Rosetta silent file (secondary structure, phi, psi, omega in degrees, C-alpha in Angstrom):
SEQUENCE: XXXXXXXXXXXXXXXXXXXXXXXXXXXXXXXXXXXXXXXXXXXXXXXXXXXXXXXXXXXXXXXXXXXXXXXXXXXXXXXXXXX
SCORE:     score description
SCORE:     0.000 S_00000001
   1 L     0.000  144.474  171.110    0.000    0.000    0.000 S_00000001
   2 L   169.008  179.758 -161.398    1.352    3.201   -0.286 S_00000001
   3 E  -140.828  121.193  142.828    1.306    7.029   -1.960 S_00000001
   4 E   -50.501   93.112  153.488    3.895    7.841   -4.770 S_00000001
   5 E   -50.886  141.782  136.694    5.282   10.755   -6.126 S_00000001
   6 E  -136.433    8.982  151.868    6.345   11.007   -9.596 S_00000001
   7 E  -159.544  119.976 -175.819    6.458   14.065  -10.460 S_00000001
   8 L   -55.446  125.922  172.025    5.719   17.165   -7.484 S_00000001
   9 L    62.506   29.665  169.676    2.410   18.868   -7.808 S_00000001
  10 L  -138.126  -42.952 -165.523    1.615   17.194  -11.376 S_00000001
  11 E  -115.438  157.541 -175.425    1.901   13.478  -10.935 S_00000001
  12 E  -176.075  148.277  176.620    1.334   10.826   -8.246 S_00000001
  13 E  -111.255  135.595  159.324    0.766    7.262   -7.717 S_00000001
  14 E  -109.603  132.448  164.249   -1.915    5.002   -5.246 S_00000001
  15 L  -118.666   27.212 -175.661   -1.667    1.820   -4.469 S_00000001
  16 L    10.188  162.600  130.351   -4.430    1.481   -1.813 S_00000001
  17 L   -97.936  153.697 -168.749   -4.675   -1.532    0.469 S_00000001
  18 L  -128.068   74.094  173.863   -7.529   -3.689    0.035 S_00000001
  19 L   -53.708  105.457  169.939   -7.631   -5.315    3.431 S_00000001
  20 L   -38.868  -43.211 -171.980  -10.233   -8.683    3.963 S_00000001
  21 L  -107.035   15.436 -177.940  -11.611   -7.790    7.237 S_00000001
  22 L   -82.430   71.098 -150.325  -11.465   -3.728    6.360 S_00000001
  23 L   -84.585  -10.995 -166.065  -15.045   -3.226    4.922 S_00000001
  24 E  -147.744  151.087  154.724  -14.373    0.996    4.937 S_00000001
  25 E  -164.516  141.542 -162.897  -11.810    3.560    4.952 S_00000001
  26 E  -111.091  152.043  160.642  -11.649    7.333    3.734 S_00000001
  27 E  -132.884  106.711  174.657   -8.167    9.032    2.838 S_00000001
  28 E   -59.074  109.618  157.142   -6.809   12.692    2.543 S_00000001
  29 E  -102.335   78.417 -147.997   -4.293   13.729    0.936 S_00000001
  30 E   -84.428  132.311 -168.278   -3.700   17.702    1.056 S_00000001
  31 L  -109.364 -172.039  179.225   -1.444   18.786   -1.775 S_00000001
  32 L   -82.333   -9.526 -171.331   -0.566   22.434   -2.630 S_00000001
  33 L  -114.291   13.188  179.814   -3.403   22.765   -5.513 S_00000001
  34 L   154.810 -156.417 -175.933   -5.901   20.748   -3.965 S_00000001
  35 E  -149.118  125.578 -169.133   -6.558   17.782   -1.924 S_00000001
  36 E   -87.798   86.967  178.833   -6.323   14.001   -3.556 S_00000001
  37 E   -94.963  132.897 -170.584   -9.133   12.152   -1.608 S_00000001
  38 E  -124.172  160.793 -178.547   -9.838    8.388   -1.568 S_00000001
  39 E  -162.502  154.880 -160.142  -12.636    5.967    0.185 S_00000001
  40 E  -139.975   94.320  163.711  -12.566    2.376   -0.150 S_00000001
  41 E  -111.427  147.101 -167.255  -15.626    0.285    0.799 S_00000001
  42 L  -108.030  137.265  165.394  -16.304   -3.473    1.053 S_00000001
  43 L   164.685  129.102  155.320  -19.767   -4.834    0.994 S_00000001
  44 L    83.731   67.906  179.202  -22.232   -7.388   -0.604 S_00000001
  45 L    36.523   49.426  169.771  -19.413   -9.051   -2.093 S_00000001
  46 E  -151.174  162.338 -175.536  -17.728   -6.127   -4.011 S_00000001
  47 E   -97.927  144.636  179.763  -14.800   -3.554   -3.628 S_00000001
  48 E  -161.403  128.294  151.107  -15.502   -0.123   -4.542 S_00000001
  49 E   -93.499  127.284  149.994  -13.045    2.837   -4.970 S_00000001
  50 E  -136.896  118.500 -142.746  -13.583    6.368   -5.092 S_00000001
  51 E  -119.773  125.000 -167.326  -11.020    8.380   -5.893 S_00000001
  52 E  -119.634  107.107 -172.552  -11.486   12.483   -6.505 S_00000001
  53 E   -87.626  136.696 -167.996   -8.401   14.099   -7.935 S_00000001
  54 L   -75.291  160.567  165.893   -7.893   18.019   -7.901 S_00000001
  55 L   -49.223  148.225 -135.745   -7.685   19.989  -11.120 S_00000001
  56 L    36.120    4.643  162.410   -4.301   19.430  -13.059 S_00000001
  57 L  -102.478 -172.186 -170.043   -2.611   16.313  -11.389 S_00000001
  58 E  -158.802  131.130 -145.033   -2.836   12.887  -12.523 S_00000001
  59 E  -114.259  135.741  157.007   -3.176    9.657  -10.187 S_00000001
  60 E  -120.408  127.717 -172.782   -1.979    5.798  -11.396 S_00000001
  61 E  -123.209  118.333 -152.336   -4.131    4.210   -9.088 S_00000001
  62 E  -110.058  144.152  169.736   -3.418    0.142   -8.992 S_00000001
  63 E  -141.635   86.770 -168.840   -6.778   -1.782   -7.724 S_00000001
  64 L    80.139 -140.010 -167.565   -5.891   -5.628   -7.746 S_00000001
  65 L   -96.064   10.299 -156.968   -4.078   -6.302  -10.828 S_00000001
  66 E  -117.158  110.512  152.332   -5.341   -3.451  -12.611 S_00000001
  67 E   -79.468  142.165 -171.986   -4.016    0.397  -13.106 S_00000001
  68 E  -141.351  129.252  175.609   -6.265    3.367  -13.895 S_00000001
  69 E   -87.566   87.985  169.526   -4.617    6.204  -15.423 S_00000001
  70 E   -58.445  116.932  165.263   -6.354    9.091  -13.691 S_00000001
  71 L  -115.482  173.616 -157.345   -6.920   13.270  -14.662 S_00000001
  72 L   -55.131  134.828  161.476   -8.524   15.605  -12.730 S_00000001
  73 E   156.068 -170.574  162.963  -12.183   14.952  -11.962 S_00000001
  74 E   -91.068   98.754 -143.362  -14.523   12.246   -9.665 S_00000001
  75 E  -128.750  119.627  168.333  -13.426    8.571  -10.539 S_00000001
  76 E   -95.132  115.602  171.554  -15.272    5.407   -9.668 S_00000001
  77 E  -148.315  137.588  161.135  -14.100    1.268   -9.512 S_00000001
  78 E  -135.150  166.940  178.182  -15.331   -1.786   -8.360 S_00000001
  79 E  -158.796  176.951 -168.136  -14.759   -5.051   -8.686 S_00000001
  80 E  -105.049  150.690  165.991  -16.187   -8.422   -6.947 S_00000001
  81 L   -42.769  -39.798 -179.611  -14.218  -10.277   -3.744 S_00000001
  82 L   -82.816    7.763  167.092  -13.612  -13.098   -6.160 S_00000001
  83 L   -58.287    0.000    0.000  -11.007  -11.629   -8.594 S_00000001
């Protein structure tokens, strides 16, 4: 799990944890141009990210085995427990 730079105040990486017995967690991240916020809920056998990135950066956000190239905006993913 963990939060990335890769390039200051443009670029950035997430790698969340996806914990088994974690069904919720919310995360802040205050940057100088905005604040990168994430929330991660478990329930009725699905995973669900939502990730809201401030105007001009851009998030690679890894979910399972998967990477989402992020821009600025309100960003949704789920997936099911069995994957």
């Amino acid at each position: 799990a963990g939060f990335t730079i890769n390039e200051p105040n443009k670029s950035y990486a997430l790698k969340p944890l996806l914990p088994e017995k974690l069904s919720f967690y919310e995360l802040k991240i205050p940057l100088l141009y905005g604040e990168i916020y994430l929330k991660y809920e478990q329930k009725y056998g699905k995973q669900t990210l939502i990730v809201d990135v401030p105007f001009g950066l851009e998030i690679e956000l890894s979910f399972g085995k998967e990477t989402f190239l992020l821009s600025h905006g309100h960003h949704h993913a789920e997936r099911s427990d069995e994957i």
